[in-house]
Amino acid sequence: MRTLALASMRINAYARSQRALGPLLGTLVLTGIAHAGGQASPPQAYGFSAALLFGVLAWQTKLVLDTEPDEQRMIARVGIGSAPKEALAGIVAALACAVPIVLVGLFAPVLLRALDLERTNLLAALALGLLIHALAVFAGLGVGALASRAVVPATGWAALILVGAPV
């Protein structure tokens, strides 16, 4: 229960700091560009979308995990009782913050009429899109967590991880 409370606190801090605007705007721009070229089959459209959003999800995870100062993170670790619980709260917060990005990635091809639905129905396409984007979320969470200040204190190395992993 304390883990969820800490995750909720981190989500609120992330949203109030307005750090969420960068990844959300990046998602809107990337998905708009990706799906503006015409229709594609659902695997192609969602695979391309998930590949583009992987970097955004990793960046967002780093932002969520780095929102609070190191001293506050240490106080939270003491308050929650262990380092693994504190880390889990950060990952849960980052996972919750990934939901809007996945929703944009999932519904942008539908709204932009970029899906070729002649051979499949919309529900099957959305299920496939959700699966593909879920894989991108977990990969992005891993890379973003590796680039977080708690793991890599040097900004240059963190930037190298965030840029190098999607490449």
Coordinates of N, CA and C in Angstrom, one line a residue, residues 3-162:
T3 N 3.8 1.5 -1.3 CA 4.4 1.6 -2.6 C 3.5 2.3 -3.5
L4 N 2.2 2.0 -3.5 CA 1.3 2.7 -4.4 C 1.1 4.2 -4.0
A5 N 1.2 4.5 -2.7 CA 1.1 5.9 -2.3 C 2.3 6.6 -2.8
L6 N 3.5 6.0 -2.7 CA 4.7 6.7 -3.1 C 4.7 6.9 -4.7
A7 N 4.2 5.8 -5.4 CA 4.0 6.0 -6.8 C 3.1 7.1 -7.2
S8 N 2.0 7.2 -6.5 CA 1.0 8.3 -6.7 C 1.6 9.6 -6.5
M9 N 2.4 9.7 -5.4 CA 3.1 11.0 -5.1 C 4.1 11.4 -6.3
R10 N 4.8 10.4 -6.8 CA 5.7 10.6 -7.9 C 5.0 11.0 -9.2
I11 N 3.8 10.4 -9.4 CA 3.0 10.8 -10.6 C 2.6 12.2 -10.5
N12 N 2.1 12.6 -9.3 CA 1.7 14.0 -9.1 C 2.8 15.0 -9.2
A13 N 4.0 14.6 -8.7 CA 5.1 15.5 -8.8 C 5.6 15.7 -10.3
Y14 N 5.5 14.6 -11.0 CA 5.9 14.6 -12.4 C 4.9 15.5 -13.2
A15 N 3.6 15.3 -13.0 CA 2.6 16.1 -13.7 C 2.7 17.6 -13.3
R16 N 2.9 17.9 -12.0 CA 2.9 19.3 -11.6 C 4.2 20.0 -12.1
S17 N 5.3 19.3 -12.3 CA 6.5 19.9 -12.7 C 6.5 20.2 -14.2
Q18 N 5.4 19.8 -14.9 CA 5.2 20.0 -16.3 C 6.3 19.3 -17.2
R19 N 7.0 18.4 -16.6 CA 7.9 17.6 -17.4 C 7.2 16.6 -18.3
A20 N 5.9 16.4 -18.1 CA 5.1 15.4 -18.9 C 4.8 16.0 -20.2
L21 N 4.9 17.4 -20.4 CA 4.6 18.0 -21.7 C 5.6 17.6 -22.8
G22 N 6.8 17.5 -22.5 CA 7.8 17.1 -23.5 C 7.5 15.8 -24.2
P23 N 7.5 14.7 -23.4 CA 7.2 13.4 -24.0 C 5.8 13.4 -24.7
L24 N 4.8 14.0 -24.1 CA 3.5 14.0 -24.7 C 3.5 14.7 -26.1
L25 N 4.1 15.9 -26.1 CA 4.2 16.6 -27.4 C 5.0 15.8 -28.4
G26 N 6.1 15.2 -28.0 CA 6.9 14.4 -28.8 C 6.1 13.2 -29.4
T27 N 5.3 12.7 -28.6 CA 4.5 11.6 -29.0 C 3.5 12.0 -30.1
L28 N 2.8 13.2 -29.9 CA 1.9 13.7 -30.8 C 2.6 14.0 -32.2
V29 N 3.7 14.6 -32.1 CA 4.4 14.9 -33.4 C 4.9 13.7 -34.1
L30 N 5.5 12.7 -33.4 CA 6.0 11.5 -34.0 C 4.9 10.7 -34.6
T31 N 3.8 10.5 -33.9 CA 2.8 9.7 -34.4 C 2.1 10.4 -35.6
G32 N 2.0 11.7 -35.5 CA 1.4 12.4 -36.7 C 2.2 12.3 -37.9
I33 N 3.5 12.4 -37.8 CA 4.4 12.2 -38.9 C 4.4 10.8 -39.4
A34 N 4.4 9.9 -38.5 CA 4.5 8.5 -38.9 C 3.3 8.0 -39.6
H35 N 2.2 8.5 -39.3 CA 1.0 8.0 -39.9 C 0.4 8.9 -41.0
A36 N 1.1 9.9 -41.4 CA 0.6 10.9 -42.4 C 0.8 10.4 -43.8
G37 N 1.6 9.4 -44.0 CA 2.0 8.9 -45.4 C 1.0 8.0 -46.1
G38 N -0.1 7.7 -45.5 CA -1.0 6.8 -46.1 C -1.3 5.6 -45.3
Q39 N -2.0 4.7 -45.9 CA -2.5 3.5 -45.1 C -1.4 2.4 -45.1
A40 N -1.4 1.7 -44.0 CA -0.4 0.6 -43.8 C -1.2 -0.5 -43.1
S41 N -0.7 -1.7 -43.2 CA -1.3 -2.8 -42.5 C -1.1 -2.6 -41.0
P42 N -2.0 -3.2 -40.1 CA -1.8 -3.0 -38.7 C -0.4 -3.4 -38.1
P43 N 0.2 -4.5 -38.5 CA 1.5 -4.8 -38.0 C 2.5 -3.7 -38.4
Q44 N 2.5 -3.2 -39.6 CA 3.4 -2.2 -40.0 C 3.2 -0.9 -39.3
A45 N 1.9 -0.5 -39.2 CA 1.6 0.8 -38.6 C 2.0 0.8 -37.1
Y46 N 1.5 -0.3 -36.4 CA 1.8 -0.3 -35.0 C 3.3 -0.7 -34.7
G47 N 3.9 -1.4 -35.5 CA 5.3 -1.7 -35.3 C 6.2 -0.5 -35.4
F48 N 5.9 0.3 -36.4 CA 6.6 1.6 -36.6 C 6.3 2.6 -35.5
S49 N 5.1 2.6 -35.1 CA 4.7 3.5 -34.0 C 5.4 3.1 -32.7
A50 N 5.4 1.9 -32.4 CA 6.0 1.4 -31.2 C 7.6 1.6 -31.2
A51 N 8.2 1.4 -32.4 CA 9.6 1.7 -32.5 C 9.9 3.1 -32.3
L52 N 9.1 4.0 -32.8 CA 9.3 5.5 -32.6 C 9.1 5.8 -31.1
L53 N 8.1 5.3 -30.5 CA 7.7 5.7 -29.2 C 8.6 5.0 -28.1
F54 N 9.4 4.0 -28.5 CA 10.3 3.4 -27.5 C 11.2 4.5 -26.9
G55 N 11.8 5.3 -27.8 CA 12.7 6.3 -27.2 C 12.0 7.4 -26.4
V56 N 10.8 7.7 -26.7 CA 10.0 8.6 -25.9 C 9.6 8.0 -24.6
L57 N 9.3 6.7 -24.6 CA 9.0 6.0 -23.3 C 10.2 5.9 -22.4
A58 N 11.4 5.7 -23.0 CA 12.6 5.6 -22.2 C 12.9 7.0 -21.6
W59 N 12.7 8.1 -22.4 CA 13.0 9.4 -22.0 C 12.0 9.8 -20.8
Q60 N 10.7 9.4 -21.0 CA 9.7 9.7 -20.0 C 10.0 9.0 -18.7
T61 N 10.5 7.8 -18.8 CA 10.8 7.0 -17.6 C 11.9 7.7 -16.8
K62 N 12.9 8.1 -17.5 CA 14.0 8.9 -16.9 C 13.5 10.1 -16.2
L63 N 12.6 10.9 -16.9 CA 12.1 12.1 -16.3 C 11.3 11.8 -15.1
V64 N 10.5 10.7 -15.1 CA 9.6 10.4 -13.9 C 10.5 10.0 -12.8
L65 N 11.6 9.2 -13.0 CA 12.4 8.7 -11.9 C 13.3 9.8 -11.4
D66 N 13.6 10.9 -12.2 CA 14.5 11.9 -11.8 C 13.8 13.2 -11.3
T67 N 12.5 13.1 -11.2 CA 11.7 14.3 -10.8 C 12.1 14.8 -9.4
E68 N 12.1 13.9 -8.5 CA 12.4 14.3 -7.1 C 13.9 14.3 -6.9
P69 N 14.4 15.2 -6.0 CA 15.8 15.3 -5.7 C 16.3 14.0 -5.0
D70 N 17.6 13.8 -5.0 CA 18.2 12.6 -4.5 C 17.9 12.5 -3.0
E71 N 17.9 13.6 -2.3 CA 17.7 13.6 -0.8 C 16.2 13.1 -0.5
Q72 N 15.3 13.6 -1.3 CA 13.9 13.2 -1.1 C 13.7 11.7 -1.4
R73 N 14.4 11.2 -2.5 CA 14.4 9.8 -2.8 C 14.9 9.0 -1.6
M74 N 16.0 9.4 -1.0 CA 16.5 8.7 0.2 C 15.5 8.7 1.4
I75 N 14.9 9.8 1.6 CA 13.8 9.9 2.6 C 12.7 9.0 2.3
A76 N 12.3 8.9 1.1 CA 11.2 8.0 0.7 C 11.7 6.5 0.9
R77 N 12.9 6.2 0.6 CA 13.4 4.9 0.8 C 13.4 4.5 2.3
V78 N 13.7 5.4 3.1 CA 13.6 5.1 4.6 C 12.1 5.0 5.0
G79 N 11.3 5.9 4.5 CA 9.9 5.8 4.9 C 9.2 4.6 4.4
I80 N 9.5 4.1 3.2 CA 8.8 2.9 2.7 C 9.4 1.6 3.2
G81 N 10.7 1.7 3.7 CA 11.2 0.5 4.4 C 12.3 -0.2 3.6
S82 N 12.5 0.0 2.3 CA 13.6 -0.7 1.6 C 13.8 -0.1 0.3
A83 N 15.0 -0.3 -0.3 CA 15.4 0.2 -1.6 C 14.6 -0.5 -2.7
P84 N 14.3 -1.8 -2.6 CA 13.5 -2.4 -3.7 C 12.1 -1.9 -3.8
K85 N 11.5 -1.6 -2.6 CA 10.1 -1.0 -2.7 C 10.1 0.4 -3.2
E86 N 11.1 1.1 -2.9 CA 11.2 2.5 -3.4 C 11.4 2.5 -4.9
A87 N 12.3 1.6 -5.4 CA 12.5 1.4 -6.8 C 11.2 1.0 -7.6
L88 N 10.5 0.0 -6.9 CA 9.3 -0.5 -7.5 C 8.2 0.7 -7.6
A89 N 8.2 1.5 -6.6 CA 7.3 2.7 -6.7 C 7.6 3.6 -7.9
G90 N 8.9 3.8 -8.2 CA 9.3 4.6 -9.3 C 8.9 3.9 -10.6
I91 N 9.1 2.6 -10.7 CA 8.7 1.9 -11.9 C 7.2 1.9 -12.1
V92 N 6.4 1.7 -11.1 CA 5.0 1.8 -11.2 C 4.5 3.1 -11.6
A93 N 5.2 4.2 -11.1 CA 4.8 5.5 -11.5 C 5.1 5.7 -13.0
A94 N 6.3 5.3 -13.4 CA 6.7 5.4 -14.8 C 5.7 4.6 -15.7
L95 N 5.3 3.4 -15.3 CA 4.4 2.6 -16.0 C 3.0 3.3 -16.2
A96 N 2.5 3.9 -15.1 CA 1.3 4.7 -15.2 C 1.4 5.9 -16.1
C97 N 2.5 6.5 -16.1 CA 2.7 7.7 -17.0 C 2.8 7.3 -18.4
A98 N 3.1 6.0 -18.7 CA 3.3 5.6 -20.1 C 1.9 5.3 -20.7
V99 N 0.8 5.2 -19.9 CA -0.5 4.9 -20.5 C -1.0 5.9 -21.5
P100 N -0.9 7.3 -21.2 CA -1.3 8.2 -22.2 C -0.6 8.1 -23.5
I101 N 0.7 7.8 -23.5 CA 1.5 7.7 -24.7 C 1.1 6.5 -25.5
V102 N 0.9 5.4 -24.8 CA 0.4 4.2 -25.5 C -1.0 4.4 -26.1
L103 N -1.9 5.1 -25.4 CA -3.2 5.4 -26.0 C -3.1 6.3 -27.2
V104 N -2.2 7.2 -27.2 CA -1.9 8.0 -28.5 C -1.4 7.2 -29.6
G105 N -0.4 6.3 -29.2 CA 0.1 5.4 -30.2 C -0.8 4.4 -30.8
L106 N -1.8 4.0 -29.9 CA -2.8 3.0 -30.3 C -3.9 3.6 -31.2
F107 N -4.4 4.8 -30.8 CA -5.5 5.4 -31.5 C -5.2 6.4 -32.6
A108 N -3.9 6.9 -32.7 CA -3.5 7.8 -33.7 C -3.7 7.2 -35.1
P109 N -3.3 6.0 -35.4 CA -3.5 5.4 -36.7 C -5.0 5.3 -37.1
V110 N -5.8 5.1 -36.1 CA -7.2 4.9 -36.4 C -7.8 6.3 -36.7
L111 N -7.5 7.3 -35.9 CA -8.0 8.6 -36.1 C -7.5 9.3 -37.4
L112 N -6.3 9.0 -37.7 CA -5.7 9.5 -39.0 C -6.0 8.7 -40.2
R113 N -6.7 7.6 -40.0 CA -7.1 6.7 -41.1 C -5.9 6.1 -41.8
A114 N -4.9 5.7 -41.0 CA -3.7 5.2 -41.5 C -3.7 3.7 -41.5
L115 N -4.7 3.0 -41.0 CA -4.8 1.6 -41.0 C -5.5 1.0 -42.2
D116 N -4.9 0.1 -42.8 CA -5.6 -0.7 -43.9 C -6.4 -1.8 -43.3
L117 N -7.7 -1.7 -43.1 CA -8.5 -2.7 -42.4 C -9.3 -3.6 -43.3
E118 N -8.8 -3.8 -44.6 CA -9.5 -4.6 -45.5 C -9.4 -6.1 -45.1
R119 N -8.3 -6.5 -44.6 CA -8.1 -8.0 -44.2 C -8.3 -8.3 -42.8
T120 N -8.5 -7.3 -41.9 CA -8.7 -7.5 -40.5 C -9.7 -6.5 -40.0
N121 N -10.2 -6.9 -38.8 CA -11.2 -5.9 -38.2 C -10.5 -5.0 -37.2
L122 N -11.1 -3.9 -36.8 CA -10.5 -2.9 -36.0 C -10.2 -3.5 -34.6
L123 N -11.0 -4.3 -34.0 CA -10.7 -4.9 -32.7 C -9.4 -5.7 -32.7
A124 N -9.2 -6.5 -33.8 CA -8.0 -7.3 -33.9 C -6.8 -6.4 -34.0
A125 N -7.0 -5.4 -34.8 CA -5.9 -4.5 -35.1 C -5.5 -3.7 -33.8
L126 N -6.5 -3.3 -33.0 CA -6.2 -2.6 -31.7 C -5.5 -3.6 -30.7
A127 N -6.0 -4.8 -30.7 CA -5.3 -5.8 -29.8 C -3.9 -6.0 -30.2
L128 N -3.6 -6.1 -31.5 CA -2.2 -6.3 -31.9 C -1.4 -5.0 -31.6
G129 N -2.0 -3.9 -31.8 CA -1.3 -2.6 -31.4 C -1.0 -2.5 -29.9
L130 N -2.0 -2.9 -29.1 CA -1.7 -2.9 -27.7 C -0.6 -3.8 -27.3
L131 N -0.5 -5.0 -27.9 CA 0.6 -5.9 -27.6 C 1.9 -5.4 -28.0
I132 N 2.0 -4.8 -29.2 CA 3.2 -4.3 -29.7 C 3.7 -3.1 -28.8
H133 N 2.7 -2.2 -28.5 CA 3.1 -1.0 -27.7 C 3.5 -1.5 -26.2
A134 N 2.9 -2.5 -25.7 CA 3.2 -3.0 -24.4 C 4.7 -3.5 -24.4
L135 N 5.1 -4.1 -25.4 CA 6.5 -4.5 -25.5 C 7.5 -3.3 -25.5
A136 N 7.0 -2.3 -26.2 CA 7.8 -1.0 -26.3 C 7.9 -0.4 -24.9
V137 N 6.8 -0.4 -24.2 CA 6.7 0.2 -22.8 C 7.7 -0.5 -21.9
F138 N 7.7 -1.8 -21.9 CA 8.6 -2.5 -21.0 C 10.1 -2.3 -21.4
A139 N 10.4 -2.3 -22.7 CA 11.7 -2.0 -23.1 C 12.1 -0.6 -22.7
G140 N 11.2 0.4 -22.9 CA 11.5 1.8 -22.6 C 11.6 2.0 -21.1
L141 N 10.9 1.2 -20.3 CA 11.0 1.3 -18.8 C 12.4 0.9 -18.4
G142 N 12.9 -0.2 -19.0 CA 14.2 -0.7 -18.7 C 15.3 0.2 -19.1
V143 N 15.3 0.8 -20.3 CA 16.3 1.7 -20.7 C 16.2 3.0 -19.9
G144 N 15.0 3.5 -19.7 CA 14.9 4.7 -18.9 C 15.3 4.6 -17.5
A145 N 15.1 3.4 -16.9 CA 15.5 3.1 -15.5 C 17.1 3.1 -15.5
L146 N 17.7 2.5 -16.5 CA 19.1 2.4 -16.5 C 19.8 3.8 -16.7
A147 N 19.1 4.7 -17.3 CA 19.6 6.1 -17.5 C 19.2 7.0 -16.4
S148 N 18.5 6.5 -15.4 CA 18.0 7.4 -14.3 C 19.2 7.8 -13.5
R149 N 19.0 8.9 -12.8 CA 20.1 9.5 -11.9 C 20.5 8.5 -10.8
A150 N 19.6 7.7 -10.4 CA 19.9 6.7 -9.3 C 20.9 5.7 -9.7
V151 N 20.9 5.4 -11.0 CA 21.8 4.4 -11.6 C 23.1 5.0 -12.2
V152 N 22.9 6.1 -13.0 CA 23.9 6.8 -13.7 C 23.9 8.2 -13.3
P153 N 24.7 8.7 -12.4 CA 24.7 10.1 -11.9 C 25.2 11.1 -13.0
A154 N 26.0 10.6 -13.9 CA 26.5 11.6 -14.9 C 25.5 11.8 -16.1
T155 N 25.2 13.0 -16.3 CA 24.2 13.4 -17.4 C 24.6 12.9 -18.7
G156 N 25.9 13.0 -19.0 CA 26.4 12.6 -20.4 C 26.2 11.1 -20.6
W157 N 26.5 10.3 -19.6 CA 26.3 8.8 -19.8 C 24.8 8.5 -19.9
A158 N 24.0 9.2 -19.2 CA 22.5 9.0 -19.3 C 22.0 9.3 -20.6
A159 N 22.5 10.4 -21.2 CA 22.1 10.8 -22.5 C 22.6 9.8 -23.6
L160 N 23.8 9.3 -23.4 CA 24.3 8.3 -24.3 C 23.4 7.0 -24.2
I161 N 23.0 6.6 -23.0 CA 22.1 5.5 -22.9 C 20.8 5.7 -23.6
L162 N 20.2 6.9 -23.4 CA 18.9 7.2 -24.0 C 18.9 7.3 -25.5

